[in-house]
Amino acid sequence: MSGFRPGDQVFARPRDGRIETFAERIAIDEADLAHVPAGLSPAEAASLPLVALTAWQALVVRGNLQPGQKVLVHAGAGGVGSVTIQLAKHLGAEVATTASAKNADFVRDLGADVVVDYRTQDFEAELSGYDLVLDSVGGENVVKSLRILRPGGKVIGIAGPPDPAYARAKGLNPVLRLAIAALSGTVRRQAKKLAVTYEFLWMHASGEQLRQIAALVDDGTLRPVVGKSFPFDQTPQALDALGKGGLRGKVVITGP
Ligand SMILES: NC(=O)c1ccc[n+]([C@@H]2O[C@H](COP(=O)([O-])OP(=O)(O)OC[C@H]3O[C@@H](n4cnc5c(N)ncnc54)[C@H](OP(=O)(O)O)[C@@H]3O)[C@@H](O)[C@H]2O)c1
């Protein structure tokens, strides 16, 4: 039976196959939906599903983050980072993050205990003994992140490289599976040497997880971070702004 009625305010990150475009209307699966938390503007609601589901799946589902554990959230002032810091703090973790100096107070306000200015400091020299890292930067940042873990710790990468488990889950053919295994080969070998693990996460739609996230917004644990919103007909300007960087949290496109 449907939990939704006509006129309900809902939000979602639509499932794969229905994303990667801009549209005023979209048909989506009911299982991907949840009711918008009371008091959120449409822009605030729109800013949350992708990044909050990513944070949830990284910290709760894949990371099994426990109170007292140490987590590094890269790019804490960005869309994913700004929500992940808040969720990690709620889960009772000690939270470090990387951000520009100008965003240090902002990420502290979100809950970061330790802030490393990635432009002037080397996070590898500053941090050690971490249980979990969420990497949204990719490249060399992933390899360096492996080296700040305690043995048994885990880096979860959302900006790549993809790993064999992802290729299997996607049902890719053997050739593509091999190619994907090769992409993360160096990172996985490094991880093995250090007795830590690397996992790639491609987040998925989930109305059920979104309901748990909505409850955290309702009780004031999580707050959306909208750096800037643009009307629909200024979508190119929104993309320009994203390309230039310097905005906090999410950039949102609103209705016309
Ligand atoms: N796999 C998945 O399921 C999934 C899900 C969501 C997002 N993603 C990917 O994750 C990445 C991040 O997404 P996002 O929306 O959070 O991006 P975003 O909001 O555009 O991130 C921008 C932030 O990155 C920070 N930054 C740039 N270079 C950095 C560095 N070297 N070290 C630390 N921080 C750095 C900037 O910090 P300052 O402003 O402080 O300089 C800025 O706040 C993207 O590649 C996106 O495609 C993947």
mmCIF file of C-alpha atoms and ligand atoms in Angstrom:
data_model
loop_
_atom_site.group_PDB
_atom_site.id
_atom_site.type_symbol
_atom_site.label_atom_id
_atom_site.label_comp_id
_atom_site.label_asym_id
_atom_site.label_seq_id
_atom_site.Cartn_x
_atom_site.Cartn_y
_atom_site.Cartn_z
ATOM 1 C CA MET A 1 0.000 0.000 0.000
ATOM 2 C CA SER A 2 1.262 3.456 -0.882
ATOM 3 C CA GLY A 3 2.453 5.658 1.960
ATOM 4 C CA PHE A 4 1.989 8.763 -0.170
ATOM 5 C CA ARG A 5 -0.977 10.892 -1.172
ATOM 6 C CA PRO A 6 -1.377 13.424 -3.968
ATOM 7 C CA GLY A 7 0.043 16.764 -2.882
ATOM 8 C CA ASP A 8 2.528 15.304 -0.357
ATOM 9 C CA GLN A 9 5.918 17.031 -0.249
ATOM 10 C CA VAL A 10 8.439 14.317 -1.080
ATOM 11 C CA PHE A 11 12.129 14.100 -1.792
ATOM 12 C CA ALA A 12 14.366 11.462 -3.333
ATOM 13 C CA ARG A 13 17.546 10.625 -5.094
ATOM 14 C CA PRO A 14 15.978 8.740 -8.007
ATOM 15 C CA ARG A 15 17.525 5.362 -8.738
ATOM 16 C CA ASP A 16 20.219 4.802 -11.368
ATOM 17 C CA GLY A 17 18.799 4.980 -14.859
ATOM 18 C CA ARG A 18 16.666 7.988 -13.921
ATOM 19 C CA ILE A 19 19.427 10.440 -12.994
ATOM 20 C CA GLU A 20 21.932 12.683 -14.746
ATOM 21 C CA THR A 21 19.622 15.271 -16.228
ATOM 22 C CA PHE A 22 17.737 18.401 -15.205
ATOM 23 C CA ALA A 23 13.975 18.286 -15.390
ATOM 24 C CA GLU A 24 10.974 20.074 -13.978
ATOM 25 C CA ARG A 25 9.063 16.790 -13.678
ATOM 26 C CA ILE A 26 10.243 13.228 -13.202
ATOM 27 C CA ALA A 27 8.571 9.864 -12.710
ATOM 28 C CA ILE A 28 10.314 7.849 -10.010
ATOM 29 C CA ASP A 29 9.851 4.637 -8.083
ATOM 30 C CA GLU A 30 7.852 5.001 -4.887
ATOM 31 C CA ALA A 31 10.481 2.945 -3.027
ATOM 32 C CA ASP A 32 12.977 5.786 -3.556
ATOM 33 C CA LEU A 33 10.770 8.432 -1.897
ATOM 34 C CA ALA A 34 10.363 9.836 1.597
ATOM 35 C CA HIS A 35 8.357 12.718 3.021
ATOM 36 C CA VAL A 36 10.201 16.030 3.305
ATOM 37 C CA PRO A 37 11.042 16.901 6.921
ATOM 38 C CA ALA A 38 8.819 19.659 8.318
ATOM 39 C CA GLY A 39 10.152 23.180 7.989
ATOM 40 C CA LEU A 40 12.567 22.571 5.107
ATOM 41 C CA SER A 41 12.323 24.776 2.030
ATOM 42 C CA PRO A 42 12.128 22.943 -1.308
ATOM 43 C CA ALA A 43 15.753 23.954 -2.017
ATOM 44 C CA GLU A 44 16.928 22.604 1.335
ATOM 45 C CA ALA A 45 15.007 19.369 0.760
ATOM 46 C CA ALA A 46 16.441 19.001 -2.749
ATOM 47 C CA SER A 47 19.960 19.449 -1.439
ATOM 48 C CA LEU A 48 19.831 16.424 0.828
ATOM 49 C CA PRO A 49 19.027 13.038 -0.746
ATOM 50 C CA LEU A 50 22.168 12.434 -2.834
ATOM 51 C CA VAL A 51 24.648 13.623 -0.243
ATOM 52 C CA ALA A 52 22.880 12.354 2.873
ATOM 53 C CA LEU A 53 22.324 8.886 1.368
ATOM 54 C CA THR A 54 25.990 8.810 0.354
ATOM 55 C CA ALA A 55 27.017 9.742 3.892
ATOM 56 C CA TRP A 56 24.650 7.142 5.391
ATOM 57 C CA GLN A 57 25.816 4.346 3.126
ATOM 58 C CA ALA A 58 29.486 5.225 3.730
ATOM 59 C CA LEU A 59 29.395 5.640 7.505
ATOM 60 C CA VAL A 60 26.549 3.381 8.635
ATOM 61 C CA VAL A 61 26.220 0.621 6.030
ATOM 62 C CA ARG A 62 29.799 0.176 4.732
ATOM 63 C CA GLY A 63 31.825 1.814 7.501
ATOM 64 C CA ASN A 64 29.879 0.518 10.541
ATOM 65 C CA LEU A 65 31.196 3.602 12.336
ATOM 66 C CA GLN A 66 31.089 3.212 16.125
ATOM 67 C CA PRO A 67 31.133 5.766 18.950
ATOM 68 C CA GLY A 68 34.703 6.779 19.798
ATOM 69 C CA GLN A 69 36.134 5.755 16.439
ATOM 70 C CA LYS A 70 38.170 8.206 14.400
ATOM 71 C CA VAL A 71 36.974 9.174 10.927
ATOM 72 C CA LEU A 72 38.487 11.492 8.336
ATOM 73 C CA VAL A 73 35.983 13.137 6.004
ATOM 74 C CA HIS A 74 37.727 14.707 3.030
ATOM 75 C CA ALA A 75 36.424 17.956 1.487
ATOM 76 C CA GLY A 76 34.336 18.783 4.550
ATOM 77 C CA ALA A 77 32.985 22.053 3.132
ATOM 78 C CA GLY A 78 31.590 20.353 0.006
ATOM 79 C CA GLY A 79 28.197 18.806 -0.628
ATOM 80 C CA VAL A 80 28.951 15.291 0.619
ATOM 81 C CA GLY A 81 31.462 16.404 3.254
ATOM 82 C CA SER A 82 29.217 18.937 5.001
ATOM 83 C CA VAL A 83 26.530 16.325 5.681
ATOM 84 C CA THR A 84 28.969 13.490 6.400
ATOM 85 C CA ILE A 85 30.665 15.490 9.164
ATOM 86 C CA GLN A 86 27.305 16.037 10.855
ATOM 87 C CA LEU A 87 26.320 12.365 10.586
ATOM 88 C CA ALA A 88 29.719 11.167 11.842
ATOM 89 C CA LYS A 89 29.424 13.438 14.868
ATOM 90 C CA HIS A 90 25.915 12.151 15.553
ATOM 91 C CA LEU A 91 27.287 8.582 15.468
ATOM 92 C CA GLY A 92 29.733 9.534 18.210
ATOM 93 C CA ALA A 93 32.933 9.548 16.166
ATOM 94 C CA GLU A 94 35.926 11.834 16.480
ATOM 95 C CA VAL A 95 35.862 13.703 13.180
ATOM 96 C CA ALA A 96 38.751 15.136 11.179
ATOM 97 C CA THR A 97 38.251 16.903 7.875
ATOM 98 C CA THR A 98 40.204 18.559 5.073
ATOM 99 C CA ALA A 99 39.134 22.041 3.949
ATOM 100 C CA SER A 100 40.539 25.401 2.889
ATOM 101 C CA ALA A 101 41.519 27.719 5.741
ATOM 102 C CA LYS A 102 38.600 30.022 4.895
ATOM 103 C CA ASN A 103 36.204 27.144 5.645
ATOM 104 C CA ALA A 104 37.807 26.036 8.912
ATOM 105 C CA ASP A 105 35.234 27.706 11.200
ATOM 106 C CA PHE A 106 32.391 26.517 8.991
ATOM 107 C CA VAL A 107 33.414 22.834 9.212
ATOM 108 C CA ARG A 108 34.096 23.145 12.954
ATOM 109 C CA ASP A 109 30.577 24.467 13.337
ATOM 110 C CA LEU A 110 29.284 21.358 11.526
ATOM 111 C CA GLY A 111 31.070 19.180 14.097
ATOM 112 C CA ALA A 112 34.649 18.652 12.915
ATOM 113 C CA ASP A 113 37.097 18.172 15.811
ATOM 114 C CA VAL A 114 40.240 18.418 13.690
ATOM 115 C CA VAL A 115 40.595 20.551 10.554
ATOM 116 C CA VAL A 116 43.497 20.150 8.132
ATOM 117 C CA ASP A 117 44.006 22.909 5.547
ATOM 118 C CA TYR A 118 44.678 20.789 2.468
ATOM 119 C CA ARG A 119 46.195 23.761 0.644
ATOM 120 C CA THR A 120 49.007 24.338 3.139
ATOM 121 C CA GLN A 121 49.194 21.117 5.200
ATOM 122 C CA ASP A 122 49.785 17.466 4.377
ATOM 123 C CA PHE A 123 46.988 15.495 6.060
ATOM 124 C CA GLU A 124 49.182 12.399 6.051
ATOM 125 C CA ALA A 125 51.691 14.176 8.298
ATOM 126 C CA GLU A 126 48.940 15.408 10.647
ATOM 127 C CA LEU A 127 46.723 12.334 11.126
ATOM 128 C CA SER A 128 47.260 8.690 12.103
ATOM 129 C CA GLY A 129 45.448 5.732 13.637
ATOM 130 C CA TYR A 130 42.145 6.404 11.851
ATOM 131 C CA ASP A 131 39.405 3.775 11.657
ATOM 132 C CA LEU A 132 37.700 5.119 8.555
ATOM 133 C CA VAL A 133 38.216 7.645 5.747
ATOM 134 C CA LEU A 134 35.602 8.918 3.308
ATOM 135 C CA ASP A 135 37.476 10.039 0.220
ATOM 136 C CA SER A 136 35.666 12.251 -2.291
ATOM 137 C CA VAL A 137 38.809 13.626 -3.940
ATOM 138 C CA GLY A 138 40.275 10.554 -5.665
ATOM 139 C CA GLY A 139 43.709 9.985 -7.203
ATOM 140 C CA GLU A 140 46.746 10.226 -4.932
ATOM 141 C CA ASN A 141 44.456 11.337 -2.089
ATOM 142 C CA VAL A 142 43.140 7.762 -1.838
ATOM 143 C CA VAL A 143 46.602 6.212 -1.514
ATOM 144 C CA LYS A 144 47.655 8.780 1.083
ATOM 145 C CA SER A 145 44.433 8.131 3.000
ATOM 146 C CA LEU A 146 45.320 4.421 3.306
ATOM 147 C CA ARG A 147 48.460 5.431 5.208
ATOM 148 C CA ILE A 148 46.645 7.279 8.010
ATOM 149 C CA LEU A 149 44.583 4.198 8.932
ATOM 150 C CA ARG A 150 45.181 1.828 11.823
ATOM 151 C CA PRO A 151 45.614 -1.818 10.742
ATOM 152 C CA GLY A 152 42.143 -3.104 9.883
ATOM 153 C CA GLY A 153 40.905 0.372 8.969
ATOM 154 C CA LYS A 154 39.048 1.239 5.788
ATOM 155 C CA VAL A 155 39.030 3.893 3.080
ATOM 156 C CA ILE A 156 35.729 4.308 1.274
ATOM 157 C CA GLY A 157 36.195 6.088 -2.039
ATOM 158 C CA ILE A 158 33.315 7.796 -3.827
ATOM 159 C CA ALA A 159 35.370 9.551 -6.506
ATOM 160 C CA GLY A 160 37.131 6.351 -7.581
ATOM 161 C CA PRO A 161 38.809 4.189 -8.428
ATOM 162 C CA PRO A 162 35.985 1.644 -8.814
ATOM 163 C CA ASP A 163 36.724 -1.839 -7.459
ATOM 164 C CA PRO A 164 35.840 -5.420 -8.515
ATOM 165 C CA ALA A 165 32.907 -5.634 -6.068
ATOM 166 C CA TYR A 166 31.335 -2.639 -7.798
ATOM 167 C CA ALA A 167 31.838 -4.246 -11.219
ATOM 168 C CA ARG A 168 30.207 -7.471 -9.962
ATOM 169 C CA ALA A 169 27.280 -5.619 -8.407
ATOM 170 C CA LYS A 170 26.718 -3.751 -11.677
ATOM 171 C CA GLY A 171 26.650 -7.075 -13.559
ATOM 172 C CA LEU A 172 29.373 -5.923 -15.968
ATOM 173 C CA ASN A 173 30.818 -8.325 -18.526
ATOM 174 C CA PRO A 174 34.161 -10.075 -17.822
ATOM 175 C CA VAL A 175 36.191 -7.656 -19.965
ATOM 176 C CA LEU A 176 34.848 -4.607 -18.164
ATOM 177 C CA ARG A 177 35.310 -6.379 -14.842
ATOM 178 C CA LEU A 178 38.973 -6.914 -15.626
ATOM 179 C CA ALA A 179 39.368 -3.287 -16.707
ATOM 180 C CA ILE A 180 37.776 -2.058 -13.492
ATOM 181 C CA ALA A 181 39.887 -4.417 -11.383
ATOM 182 C CA ALA A 182 42.959 -2.927 -13.075
ATOM 183 C CA LEU A 183 41.866 0.641 -12.279
ATOM 184 C CA SER A 184 41.932 -0.023 -8.548
ATOM 185 C CA GLY A 185 44.789 -2.561 -8.640
ATOM 186 C CA THR A 186 47.446 -0.196 -7.283
ATOM 187 C CA VAL A 187 45.231 1.082 -4.486
ATOM 188 C CA ARG A 188 44.146 -2.422 -3.468
ATOM 189 C CA ARG A 189 47.739 -3.720 -3.455
ATOM 190 C CA GLN A 190 48.829 -0.785 -1.281
ATOM 191 C CA ALA A 191 45.914 -1.458 1.054
ATOM 192 C CA LYS A 192 46.858 -5.135 1.383
ATOM 193 C CA LYS A 193 50.448 -4.226 2.278
ATOM 194 C CA LEU A 194 49.204 -1.943 5.028
ATOM 195 C CA ALA A 195 46.632 -4.483 6.312
ATOM 196 C CA VAL A 196 43.792 -2.065 5.583
ATOM 197 C CA THR A 197 40.981 -2.142 3.027
ATOM 198 C CA TYR A 198 39.788 0.017 0.163
ATOM 199 C CA GLU A 199 36.186 -0.037 -1.036
ATOM 200 C CA PHE A 200 34.518 1.967 -3.767
ATOM 201 C CA LEU A 201 30.994 3.156 -3.022
ATOM 202 C CA TRP A 202 28.458 4.046 -5.675
ATOM 203 C CA MET A 203 25.495 5.185 -3.633
ATOM 204 C CA HIS A 204 21.997 3.873 -4.373
ATOM 205 C CA ALA A 205 18.477 5.190 -3.990
ATOM 206 C CA SER A 206 16.641 4.237 -0.798
ATOM 207 C CA GLY A 207 13.398 5.699 0.511
ATOM 208 C CA GLU A 208 13.826 3.659 3.689
ATOM 209 C CA GLN A 209 17.238 5.219 4.489
ATOM 210 C CA LEU A 210 15.907 8.619 3.491
ATOM 211 C CA ARG A 211 13.177 8.275 6.136
ATOM 212 C CA GLN A 212 15.847 7.710 8.789
ATOM 213 C CA ILE A 213 17.725 10.737 7.491
ATOM 214 C CA ALA A 214 14.510 12.809 7.559
ATOM 215 C CA ALA A 215 14.052 11.865 11.221
ATOM 216 C CA LEU A 216 17.548 13.215 11.953
ATOM 217 C CA VAL A 217 16.651 16.464 10.213
ATOM 218 C CA ASP A 218 13.396 16.635 12.173
ATOM 219 C CA ASP A 219 15.196 16.330 15.500
ATOM 220 C CA GLY A 220 17.826 18.928 14.535
ATOM 221 C CA THR A 221 20.749 16.478 14.194
ATOM 222 C CA LEU A 222 21.285 17.129 10.494
ATOM 223 C CA ARG A 223 20.907 20.418 8.693
ATOM 224 C CA PRO A 224 21.039 20.905 4.963
ATOM 225 C CA VAL A 225 23.754 23.179 3.595
ATOM 226 C CA VAL A 226 22.708 25.110 0.481
ATOM 227 C CA GLY A 227 25.591 27.210 -0.800
ATOM 228 C CA LYS A 228 23.538 28.843 -3.533
ATOM 229 C CA SER A 229 20.343 28.226 -5.501
ATOM 230 C CA PHE A 230 19.524 29.162 -9.077
ATOM 231 C CA PRO A 231 16.179 29.241 -10.919
ATOM 232 C CA PHE A 232 15.719 26.527 -13.527
ATOM 233 C CA ASP A 233 16.415 28.857 -16.482
ATOM 234 C CA GLN A 234 19.809 29.677 -14.977
ATOM 235 C CA THR A 235 21.002 26.073 -14.997
ATOM 236 C CA PRO A 236 24.092 26.974 -17.100
ATOM 237 C CA GLN A 237 25.073 29.605 -14.516
ATOM 238 C CA ALA A 238 24.643 27.002 -11.772
ATOM 239 C CA LEU A 239 27.014 24.681 -13.602
ATOM 240 C CA ASP A 240 29.480 27.556 -14.046
ATOM 241 C CA ALA A 241 29.353 28.270 -10.324
ATOM 242 C CA LEU A 242 30.001 24.598 -9.569
ATOM 243 C CA GLY A 243 32.959 24.615 -11.926
ATOM 244 C CA LYS A 244 34.475 27.690 -10.290
ATOM 245 C CA GLY A 245 34.137 26.227 -6.777
ATOM 246 C CA GLY A 246 34.200 28.263 -3.598
ATOM 247 C CA LEU A 247 30.562 27.544 -2.611
ATOM 248 C CA ARG A 248 29.761 25.634 0.560
ATOM 249 C CA GLY A 249 27.533 22.565 0.590
ATOM 250 C CA LYS A 250 25.197 22.042 -2.356
ATOM 251 C CA VAL A 251 24.224 24.118 -5.353
ATOM 252 C CA VAL A 252 20.482 23.738 -6.013
ATOM 253 C CA ILE A 253 18.322 24.426 -9.066
ATOM 254 C CA THR A 254 14.838 25.544 -8.084
ATOM 255 C CA GLY A 255 11.553 25.673 -10.012
ATOM 256 C CA PRO A 256 11.004 28.398 -12.573
HETATM 257 N N1 LIG B 1 30.146 7.476 -5.695
HETATM 258 C C1 LIG B 1 29.063 8.113 -5.278
HETATM 259 O O1 LIG B 1 28.056 7.522 -4.955
HETATM 260 C C2 LIG B 1 29.098 9.621 -5.152
HETATM 261 C C3 LIG B 1 28.055 10.295 -4.489
HETATM 262 C C4 LIG B 1 28.129 11.684 -4.353
HETATM 263 C C5 LIG B 1 29.238 12.386 -4.858
HETATM 264 N N2 LIG B 1 30.210 11.684 -5.507
HETATM 265 C C6 LIG B 1 31.423 12.372 -5.997
HETATM 266 O O2 LIG B 1 32.128 12.860 -4.869
HETATM 267 C C7 LIG B 1 32.851 14.014 -5.207
HETATM 268 C C8 LIG B 1 32.537 15.124 -4.226
HETATM 269 O O3 LIG B 1 31.181 15.516 -4.366
HETATM 270 P P1 LIG B 1 30.674 16.836 -3.647
HETATM 271 O O4 LIG B 1 29.283 17.071 -4.114
HETATM 272 O O5 LIG B 1 30.909 16.769 -2.181
HETATM 273 O O6 LIG B 1 31.651 17.899 -4.315
HETATM 274 P P2 LIG B 1 31.774 19.439 -4.080
HETATM 275 O O7 LIG B 1 30.713 19.949 -3.184
HETATM 276 O O8 LIG B 1 31.889 20.073 -5.425
HETATM 277 O O9 LIG B 1 33.174 19.527 -3.351
HETATM 278 C C9 LIG B 1 33.832 20.719 -3.350
HETATM 279 C C10 LIG B 1 34.735 20.739 -2.131
HETATM 280 O O10 LIG B 1 35.910 20.008 -2.386
HETATM 281 C C11 LIG B 1 36.917 20.573 -1.603
HETATM 282 N N3 LIG B 1 38.220 20.175 -2.133
HETATM 283 C C12 LIG B 1 38.720 20.400 -3.375
HETATM 284 N N4 LIG B 1 39.949 19.844 -3.484
HETATM 285 C C13 LIG B 1 40.229 19.245 -2.289
HETATM 286 C C14 LIG B 1 41.333 18.511 -1.776
HETATM 287 N N5 LIG B 1 42.417 18.263 -2.523
HETATM 288 N N6 LIG B 1 41.251 18.045 -0.517
HETATM 289 C C15 LIG B 1 40.176 18.283 0.240
HETATM 290 N N7 LIG B 1 39.093 18.987 -0.162
HETATM 291 C C16 LIG B 1 39.123 19.456 -1.433
HETATM 292 C C17 LIG B 1 36.652 22.074 -1.641
HETATM 293 O O11 LIG B 1 37.050 22.571 -0.394
HETATM 294 P P3 LIG B 1 37.308 24.117 -0.060
HETATM 295 O O12 LIG B 1 36.135 24.900 -0.627
HETATM 296 O O13 LIG B 1 37.378 24.131 1.427
HETATM 297 O O14 LIG B 1 38.594 24.480 -0.751
HETATM 298 C C18 LIG B 1 35.119 22.130 -1.798
HETATM 299 O O15 LIG B 1 34.468 22.450 -0.593
HETATM 300 C C19 LIG B 1 32.481 14.325 -6.665
HETATM 301 O O16 LIG B 1 33.479 13.775 -7.495
HETATM 302 C C20 LIG B 1 31.173 13.577 -6.866
HETATM 303 O O17 LIG B 1 30.954 13.221 -8.212
HETATM 304 C C21 LIG B 1 30.165 10.334 -5.663
#
